[in-house]
GROMACS .gro file of C-alpha atoms in nm:
model
  401
    1MET     CA    1  12.116   8.672  10.521
    2SER     CA    2  12.260   8.546  10.192
    3GLY     CA    3  12.576   8.697  10.049
    4ARG     CA    4  12.382   8.806   9.741
    5LEU     CA    5  12.126   8.999   9.948
    6ALA     CA    6  12.389   9.149  10.176
    7GLY     CA    7  12.581   9.265   9.873
    8THR     CA    8  12.268   9.414   9.721
    9ILE     CA    9  12.198   9.618  10.034
   10ALA     CA   10  12.556   9.736  10.069
   11GLY     CA   11  12.584   9.821   9.700
   12THR     CA   12  12.260  10.013   9.690
   13VAL     CA   13  12.339  10.216   9.999
   14MET     CA   14  12.699  10.291   9.903
   15LEU     CA   15  12.590  10.419   9.560
   16VAL     CA   16  12.354  10.663   9.728
   17LEU     CA   17  12.612  10.762   9.989
   18ALA     CA   18  12.869  10.831   9.719
   19ALA     CA   19  12.645  11.104   9.584
   20GLY     CA   20  12.623  11.292   9.913
   21CYS     CA   21  12.815  11.402  10.219
   22THR     CA   22  12.761  11.435  10.590
   23GLU     CA   23  12.746  11.814  10.597
   24ASP     CA   24  12.410  11.983  10.649
   25PRO     CA   25  12.257  12.049  10.308
   26GLN     CA   26  12.211  12.409  10.201
   27PRO     CA   27  11.849  12.519  10.225
   28ALA     CA   28  11.676  12.501   9.889
   29ALA     CA   29  11.439  12.758   9.749
   30GLY     CA   30  11.093  12.656   9.638
   31PRO     CA   31  10.819  12.453   9.802
   32PRO     CA   32  10.887  12.297  10.143
   33PRO     CA   33  11.006  11.934  10.157
   34ALA     CA   34  10.740  11.664  10.180
   35LEU     CA   35  10.831  11.580  10.541
   36TYR     CA   36  10.832  11.942  10.652
   37VAL     CA   37  10.596  12.059  10.925
   38ASP     CA   38  10.550  12.430  10.989
   39PRO     CA   39  10.657  12.527  11.342
   40ALA     CA   40  10.389  12.796  11.337
   41GLY     CA   41  10.132  12.518  11.351
   42TYR     CA   42  10.236  12.418  11.705
   43ASP     CA   43  10.226  12.599  12.036
   44PHE     CA   44  10.570  12.563  12.193
   45SER     CA   45  10.517  12.848  12.439
   46GLU     CA   46  10.471  12.617  12.738
   47ASN     CA   47  10.752  12.384  12.638
   48PRO     CA   48  11.046  12.581  12.488
   49PRO     CA   49  11.294  12.294  12.553
   50LEU     CA   50  11.092  12.079  12.314
   51LEU     CA   51  11.142  12.329  12.032
   52GLU     CA   52  11.515  12.344  12.101
   53ARG     CA   53  11.540  11.965  12.100
   54ILE     CA   54  11.366  11.945  11.762
   55LYS     CA   55  11.595  12.211  11.619
   56SER     CA   56  11.912  12.058  11.759
   57ASP     CA   57  11.955  11.769  11.514
   58PRO     CA   58  11.768  11.579  11.240
   59HIS     CA   59  11.689  11.281  11.463
   60GLY     CA   60  11.504  11.502  11.710
   61TYR     CA   61  11.298  11.637  11.420
   62PHE     CA   62  11.245  11.281  11.292
   63ARG     CA   63  11.095  11.187  11.629
   64PHE     CA   64  10.857  11.484  11.617
   65VAL     CA   65  10.712  11.408  11.271
   66ASN     CA   66  10.624  11.041  11.314
   67ILE     CA   67  10.268  11.069  11.181
   68PRO     CA   68  10.361  11.270  10.867
   69PHE     CA   69  10.650  11.027  10.816
   70GLY     CA   70  10.419  10.725  10.844
   71GLN     CA   71  10.174  10.871  10.596
   72ALA     CA   72  10.454  10.951  10.352
   73VAL     CA   73  10.567  10.588  10.364
   74CYS     CA   74  10.208  10.467  10.312
   75ASN     CA   75  10.162  10.696  10.011
   76ARG     CA   76  10.491  10.633   9.835
   77TYR     CA   77  10.509  10.258   9.888
   78ARG     CA   78  10.139  10.183   9.868
   79GLU     CA   79  10.176   9.868   9.659
   80LEU     CA   80  10.441   9.728   9.892
   81MET     CA   81  10.237   9.814  10.202
   82ASP     CA   82   9.925   9.659  10.053
   83ARG     CA   83  10.115   9.332   9.996
   84SER     CA   84  10.253   9.329  10.350
   85PRO     CA   85  10.078   9.105  10.606
   86ARG     CA   86   9.898   9.286  10.889
   87VAL     CA   87  10.106   9.247  11.207
   88ASN     CA   88  10.149   9.405  11.551
   89LEU     CA   89  10.316   9.742  11.492
   90HIS     CA   90  10.528   9.937  11.736
   91GLY     CA   91  10.447  10.242  11.526
   92ASP     CA   92  10.745  10.461  11.621
   93ALA     CA   93  11.050  10.236  11.613
   94HIS     CA   94  11.368  10.441  11.649
   95LEU     CA   95  11.687  10.416  11.854
   96GLU     CA   96  11.582  10.657  12.126
   97GLN     CA   97  11.278  10.440  12.199
   98TYR     CA   98  11.521  10.168  12.311
   99ALA     CA   99  11.548  10.174  12.690
  100VAL     CA  100  11.727   9.981  12.963
  101THR     CA  101  11.517   9.940  13.279
  102ASP     CA  102  11.487   9.742  13.600
  103LEU     CA  103  11.266   9.503  13.402
  104GLY     CA  104  11.485   9.451  13.096
  105ARG     CA  105  11.565   9.622  12.768
  106GLY     CA  106  11.424   9.697  12.424
  107LEU     CA  107  11.183   9.924  12.241
  108THR     CA  108  10.936  10.099  12.470
  109ASP     CA  109  10.673  10.375  12.431
  110PHE     CA  110  10.384  10.223  12.239
  111ASP     CA  111  10.176  10.539  12.188
  112ASP     CA  112  10.164  10.493  11.809
  113SER     CA  113  10.120  10.117  11.804
  114SER     CA  114   9.849   9.955  11.594
  115THR     CA  115   9.820   9.678  11.340
  116GLY     CA  116   9.943   9.725  10.987
  117PRO     CA  117  10.228   9.650  10.746
  118GLY     CA  118  10.541   9.541  10.932
  119LEU     CA  119  10.763   9.718  10.680
  120LEU     CA  120  10.645  10.048  10.826
  121ASP     CA  121  10.837   9.969  11.147
  122VAL     CA  122  11.130   9.831  10.948
  123MET     CA  123  11.166  10.143  10.737
  124ARG     CA  124  11.130  10.381  11.030
  125PHE     CA  125  11.402  10.206  11.226
  126GLY     CA  126  11.621  10.191  10.915
  127VAL     CA  127  11.594  10.570  10.879
  128SER     CA  128  11.677  10.611  11.248
  129LEU     CA  129  11.994  10.407  11.194
  130ARG     CA  130  12.086  10.619  10.893
  131LEU     CA  131  12.044  10.945  11.083
  132THR     CA  132  12.243  10.806  11.377
  133CYS     CA  133  12.530  10.707  11.152
  134ARG     CA  134  12.523  11.054  10.999
  135LEU     CA  135  12.534  11.224  11.339
  136ASN     CA  136  12.829  11.011  11.453
  137GLY     CA  137  13.031  11.028  11.130
  138TRP     CA  138  12.982  10.660  11.045
  139ASP     CA  139  12.830  10.694  10.700
  140ASP     CA  140  13.053  10.423  10.556
  141ARG     CA  141  12.938  10.174  10.820
  142TYR     CA  142  12.566  10.225  10.765
  143PRO     CA  143  12.520   9.944  10.510
  144GLU     CA  144  12.652   9.677  10.744
  145ILE     CA  145  12.460   9.818  11.043
  146LEU     CA  146  12.137   9.816  10.841
  147GLU     CA  147  12.219   9.458  10.741
  148ARG     CA  148  12.259   9.361  11.109
  149PHE     CA  149  11.915   9.501  11.186
  150LEU     CA  150  11.753   9.321  10.894
  151SER     CA  151  11.933   8.996  10.973
  152GLY     CA  152  11.800   9.008  11.331
  153TYR     CA  153  11.451   9.056  11.192
  154ARG     CA  154  11.487   8.770  10.946
  155ASP     CA  155  11.652   8.536  11.200
  156SER     CA  156  11.368   8.573  11.448
  157LEU     CA  157  11.103   8.523  11.182
  158LEU     CA  158  11.268   8.190  11.104
  159ASP     CA  159  11.316   8.099  11.472
  160PRO     CA  160  11.048   8.234  11.710
  161GLU     CA  161  11.251   8.099  12.006
  162LEU     CA  162  11.555   8.312  11.919
  163ARG     CA  163  11.697   8.539  12.189
  164ALA     CA  164  11.947   8.808  12.095
  165PRO     CA  165  12.261   8.854  12.306
  166GLU     CA  166  12.256   9.153  12.540
  167PRO     CA  167  12.426   9.452  12.370
  168SER     CA  168  12.738   9.583  12.542
  169VAL     CA  169  12.584   9.930  12.590
  170VAL     CA  170  12.300   9.767  12.783
  171THR     CA  171  12.544   9.588  13.012
  172ALA     CA  172  12.729   9.914  13.076
  173ILE     CA  173  12.411  10.107  13.154
  174ARG     CA  174  12.276   9.837  13.385
  175SER     CA  175  12.604   9.828  13.578
  176GLY     CA  176  12.534  10.186  13.684
  177PHE     CA  177  12.186  10.117  13.820
  178SER     CA  178  12.129  10.165  14.191
  179SER     CA  179  11.837  10.204  14.428
  180ASP     CA  180  11.765  10.540  14.588
  181ARG     CA  181  11.390  10.548  14.641
  182ALA     CA  182  11.392  10.882  14.821
  183GLY     CA  183  11.595  11.042  14.542
  184TYR     CA  184  11.372  10.882  14.279
  185PHE     CA  185  11.057  11.031  14.430
  186GLN     CA  186  11.223  11.370  14.466
  187TRP     CA  187  11.286  11.362  14.092
  188VAL     CA  188  10.929  11.248  14.021
  189GLU     CA  189  10.791  11.535  14.227
  190SER     CA  190  11.017  11.781  14.044
  191ILE     CA  191  10.870  11.693  13.701
  192MET     CA  192  10.504  11.686  13.808
  193GLU     CA  193  10.338  12.016  13.723
  194PRO     CA  194  10.028  12.131  13.914
  195ALA     CA  195   9.707  12.008  13.756
  196GLY     CA  196   9.458  12.214  13.956
  197PRO     CA  197   9.188  12.092  14.195
  198GLU     CA  198   8.915  12.056  13.932
  199PHE     CA  199   9.124  11.833  13.707
  200GLU     CA  200   9.254  11.632  14.002
  201LEU     CA  201   8.900  11.566  14.124
  202ARG     CA  202   8.783  11.445  13.785
  203ALA     CA  203   9.100  11.241  13.731
  204VAL     CA  204   9.066  11.062  14.065
  205GLU     CA  205   8.704  10.979  13.984
  206ALA     CA  206   8.797  10.846  13.639
  207PHE     CA  207   9.084  10.649  13.794
  208GLN     CA  208   8.860  10.434  14.015
  209PRO     CA  209   8.734  10.182  13.753
  210TYR     CA  210   9.095  10.123  13.643
  211ALA     CA  211   9.203  10.066  14.005
  212GLN     CA  212   8.921   9.818  14.058
  213ARG     CA  213   9.017   9.621  13.747
  214MET     CA  214   9.380   9.608  13.857
  215LEU     CA  215   9.283   9.474  14.201
  216GLU     CA  216   9.066   9.206  14.040
  217GLU     CA  217   9.353   9.105  13.810
  218ASN     CA  218   9.608   9.114  14.094
  219PRO     CA  219   9.426   8.977  14.402
  220GLU     CA  220   9.753   8.958  14.598
  221LEU     CA  221   9.764   9.340  14.619
  222PRO     CA  222   9.626   9.519  14.927
  223SER     CA  223   9.289   9.687  14.872
  224ASP     CA  224   9.438  10.037  14.914
  225PHE     CA  225   9.731   9.978  14.676
  226PHE     CA  226   9.590  10.228  14.422
  227GLN     CA  227   9.497  10.497  14.674
  228VAL     CA  228   9.593  10.827  14.505
  229SER     CA  229   9.831  11.059  14.688
  230ARG     CA  230   9.941  11.296  14.410
  231ILE     CA  231   9.852  11.392  14.051
  232GLY     CA  232  10.049  11.622  13.820
  233TYR     CA  233  10.090  11.702  13.452
  234LEU     CA  234  10.392  11.564  13.264
  235ARG     CA  235  10.562  11.734  12.970
  236LEU     CA  236  10.861  11.511  12.896
  237GLY     CA  237  10.927  11.352  12.556
  238ILE     CA  238  10.952  11.476  12.198
  239GLY     CA  239  10.693  11.304  11.980
  240SER     CA  240  10.453  11.293  12.276
  241ALA     CA  241  10.551  11.621  12.443
  242LEU     CA  242  10.241  11.806  12.322
  243ASP     CA  243  10.004  11.522  12.416
  244LEU     CA  244   9.803  11.539  12.736
  245LYS     CA  245   9.961  11.313  12.996
  246PHE     CA  246   9.993  11.309  13.371
  247LEU     CA  247  10.143  11.110  13.656
  248VAL     CA  248   9.952  10.947  13.938
  249ARG     CA  249  10.138  10.853  14.255
  250VAL     CA  250   9.961  10.579  14.451
  251ARG     CA  251  10.013  10.419  14.792
  252GLY     CA  252  10.163  10.090  14.674
  253PRO     CA  253  10.216   9.782  14.892
  254SER     CA  254  10.262   9.967  15.226
  255ALA     CA  255  10.226  10.299  15.405
  256ASP     CA  256  10.597  10.372  15.356
  257PRO     CA  257  10.613  10.657  15.099
  258ASN     CA  258  10.921  10.497  14.947
  259ASP     CA  259  10.698  10.201  14.853
  260ASP     CA  260  10.472  10.424  14.644
  261VAL     CA  261  10.411  10.340  14.279
  262VAL     CA  262  10.413  10.596  13.996
  263LEU     CA  263  10.171  10.549  13.706
  264GLU     CA  264  10.192  10.736  13.377
  265VAL     CA  265   9.855  10.820  13.217
  266LYS     CA  266   9.877  10.918  12.849
  267GLU     CA  267   9.600  11.021  12.614
  268VAL     CA  268   9.546  10.778  12.328
  269ARG     CA  269   9.678  10.949  12.017
  270ASN     CA  270   9.474  10.985  11.699
  271LEU     CA  271   9.648  10.795  11.418
  272GLU     CA  272   9.398  10.879  11.145
  273GLY     CA  273   9.681  11.057  10.965
  274ILE     CA  274   9.837  10.720  10.874
  275ASP     CA  275   9.588  10.547  10.649
  276CYS     CA  276   9.766  10.213  10.599
  277VAL     CA  277   9.731  10.112  10.966
  278GLN     CA  278   9.427  10.000  11.162
  279ALA     CA  279   9.381  10.211  11.474
  280GLY     CA  280   9.061  10.329  11.637
  281VAL     CA  281   9.058  10.699  11.721
  282SER     CA  282   9.032  10.633  12.096
  283ASP     CA  283   9.109  10.262  12.121
  284PRO     CA  284   9.344  10.189  12.414
  285PHE     CA  285   9.364   9.819  12.337
  286ARG     CA  286   9.585   9.871  12.031
  287ILE     CA  287   9.849  10.006  12.269
  288LEU     CA  288   9.801   9.751  12.547
  289LEU     CA  289   9.809   9.455  12.308
  290SER     CA  290  10.112   9.578  12.115
  291GLN     CA  291  10.308   9.636  12.435
  292ALA     CA  292  10.214   9.292  12.565
  293ARG     CA  293  10.316   9.129  12.236
  294ILE     CA  294  10.622   9.329  12.126
  295ALA     CA  295  10.794   9.437  12.450
  296TYR     CA  296  11.053   9.194  12.581
  297LYS     CA  297  10.912   9.268  12.927
  298PRO     CA  298  10.595   9.482  12.942
  299PHE     CA  299  10.551   9.738  13.216
  300GLN     CA  300  10.322   9.648  13.504
  301TYR     CA  301   9.961   9.753  13.562
  302LEU     CA  302   9.870   9.808  13.198
  303GLY     CA  303   9.521   9.949  13.165
  304TYR     CA  304   9.315  10.248  13.061
  305LEU     CA  305   9.068  10.509  13.181
  306ARG     CA  306   8.827  10.753  13.021
  307LEU     CA  307   8.842  11.118  13.123
  308ARG     CA  308   8.640  11.404  12.976
  309GLU     CA  309   8.613  11.324  12.606
  310GLY     CA  310   8.942  11.133  12.590
  311THR     CA  311   9.076  10.785  12.650
  312PHE     CA  312   9.407  10.734  12.829
  313TRP     CA  313   9.632  10.431  12.862
  314ILE     CA  314   9.823  10.360  13.182
  315HIS     CA  315  10.140  10.183  13.284
  316SER     CA  316  10.372  10.189  13.584
  317TRP     CA  317  10.715  10.346  13.599
  318VAL     CA  318  11.031  10.180  13.725
  319GLU     CA  319  11.303  10.337  13.936
  320ASN     CA  320  11.586  10.279  13.688
  321TYR     CA  321  11.507  10.376  13.330
  322LYS     CA  322  11.758  10.491  13.070
  323GLU     CA  323  11.678  10.560  12.706
  324LEU     CA  324  11.956  10.546  12.449
  325SER     CA  325  12.077  10.868  12.290
  326VAL     CA  326  12.182  10.877  11.926
  327ASN     CA  327  12.444  11.139  12.015
  328GLU     CA  328  12.587  10.995  12.336
  329SER     CA  329  12.523  10.622  12.383
  330PHE     CA  330  12.750  10.473  12.118
  331SER     CA  331  13.128  10.489  12.117
  332THR     CA  332  13.175  10.265  11.813
  333PRO     CA  333  12.973  10.145  11.512
  334GLU     CA  334  12.998   9.793  11.655
  335GLU     CA  335  12.799   9.897  11.962
  336LEU     CA  336  12.531  10.043  11.738
  337ALA     CA  337  12.522   9.723  11.532
  338GLU     CA  338  12.461   9.515  11.846
  339VAL     CA  339  12.156   9.723  11.936
  340ALA     CA  340  12.036   9.716  11.574
  341TYR     CA  341  12.042   9.335  11.575
  342ASP     CA  342  11.860   9.325  11.909
  343VAL     CA  343  11.582   9.552  11.779
  344GLY     CA  344  11.556   9.343  11.464
  345VAL     CA  345  11.502   9.034  11.677
  346GLN     CA  346  11.248   9.211  11.899
  347LEU     CA  347  11.041   9.326  11.602
  348GLY     CA  348  11.073   8.994  11.422
  349LEU     CA  349  10.942   8.814  11.730
  350GLY     CA  350  10.676   9.070  11.817
  351HIS     CA  351  10.527   9.153  11.479
  352PRO     CA  352  10.361   8.811  11.424
  353LYS     CA  353  10.314   8.719  11.792
  354GLN     CA  354   9.961   8.590  11.863
  355ILE     CA  355   9.811   8.791  11.578
  356GLY     CA  356   9.825   8.511  11.321
  357ALA     CA  357   9.713   8.212  11.530
  358PRO     CA  358   9.660   7.940  11.425
  359PHE     CA  359   9.857   8.041  11.114
  360GLY     CA  360  10.156   8.197  11.288
  361ALA     CA  361  10.415   7.995  11.096
  362GLU     CA  362  10.259   8.094  10.765
  363LEU     CA  363  10.252   8.460  10.869
  364ARG     CA  364  10.621   8.454  10.962
  365ARG     CA  365  10.713   8.289  10.631
  366SER     CA  366  10.509   8.544  10.439
  367GLN     CA  367  10.681   8.833  10.615
  368TRP     CA  368  11.023   8.673  10.561
  369SER     CA  369  10.956   8.635  10.188
  370LEU     CA  370  10.835   8.993  10.158
  371LEU     CA  371  11.158   9.120  10.313
  372ASP     CA  372  11.366   8.883  10.102
  373ARG     CA  373  11.212   9.007   9.778
  374ASN     CA  374  11.229   9.379   9.859
  375GLN     CA  375  11.553   9.440  10.047
  376GLN     CA  376  11.705   9.649   9.772
  377GLN     CA  377  11.401   9.875   9.761
  378LEU     CA  378  11.394   9.900  10.141
  379ALA     CA  379  11.759  10.004  10.160
  380ALA     CA  380  11.713  10.272   9.895
  381ALA     CA  381  11.391  10.393  10.059
  382CYS     CA  382  11.556  10.434  10.400
  383GLU     CA  383  11.840  10.632  10.246
  384GLY     CA  384  11.608  10.859  10.053
  385LEU     CA  385  11.373  10.917  10.345
  386ALA     CA  386  11.664  11.003  10.575
  387ALA     CA  387  11.784  11.264  10.325
  388GLU     CA  388  11.434  11.412  10.315
  389VAL     CA  389  11.420  11.428  10.694
  390VAL     CA  390  11.744  11.625  10.698
  391GLU     CA  391  11.614  11.865  10.434
  392ALA     CA  392  11.285  11.916  10.620
  393TRP     CA  393  11.471  11.970  10.947
  394GLN     CA  394  11.680  12.240  10.780
  395ARG     CA  395  11.367  12.423  10.673
  396PHE     CA  396  11.205  12.382  11.016
  397ARG     CA  397  11.514  12.521  11.187
  398GLU     CA  398  11.512  12.827  10.961
  399GLN     CA  399  11.144  12.898  11.020
  400ALA     CA  400  11.126  12.824  11.392
  401PRO     CA  401  11.137  13.116  11.635
   0.00000   0.00000   0.00000
């Protein structure tokens, strides 16, 4: 990034920061903020911890309102979004989507992925960084951390072979990984809620075409690899906590129960509320393709099934999986900056991957130029949107039971 552009970002953000503070704003009278969602519109009765997580801090609320947030960005920056090349979108890029696993590291959870303007991902992650700095008392460091994220994005657009160094928090998390298959399956069983015999019967029936496709794609697997032993509902998550999803435990490579494989089956979410992206109402391929193109290392056994009137996408779990926490994972701003750069590289590599062939180089240059011309506007937009999230969270917290 040039010194002129870096200075523009820093200057813009610091001017906005100088006008505010890190304390929670006092609730304002009048109409609700644009990013406000009414808690009365959701049934939290079966998942009270979800409500408490949303109320606990602005970033939890930010995770919950991804679709209203995306539509707000589309509406307010319509001209900019219309000029943005269509790329692979993660759709919900924020710090707590970054996970360290047995397979690798990086942004995961592609429920809201689609194709659309890459700046939608850029702005969402920029707001996540702003809220994280606010929560940790690092307001003065936000401009340089945002710059690190954007420089990672720009660097990888210029060099599609670029690989970011492993962040120190990733190294620390991975050093604590171990293998305890029995303990892992005890935990899995503890979070699986009974689905009932009728649902289980229909789910097993719907599961069979998926299992057959996986065996055809992986002929080295034994024929009974996907034999179902257990099905249960799953209610983890924040943005996806109210979606229908369930776990399927299958036999795996041997009869040893510690060799079993756990598959997560998640209903394909309707993204019609975000009108500047292209996403079929029940199209699982937008999710499968985005994960294959954006993830540093995609999960295994990606596929889909159709059950009742819905479509569900499927991927396997791994034994060791640790998502970052905006409140707990970072001891210093420098650690946050390392992850920000890594995510910038991941998105810069993944956004244009395979979608622009045979004009991939032109697509990357076009996206680079768009960012270059609009960095000042992007920095100001992230700051303003973060302030609106905080205001909306305040109102939600007041109105929630």
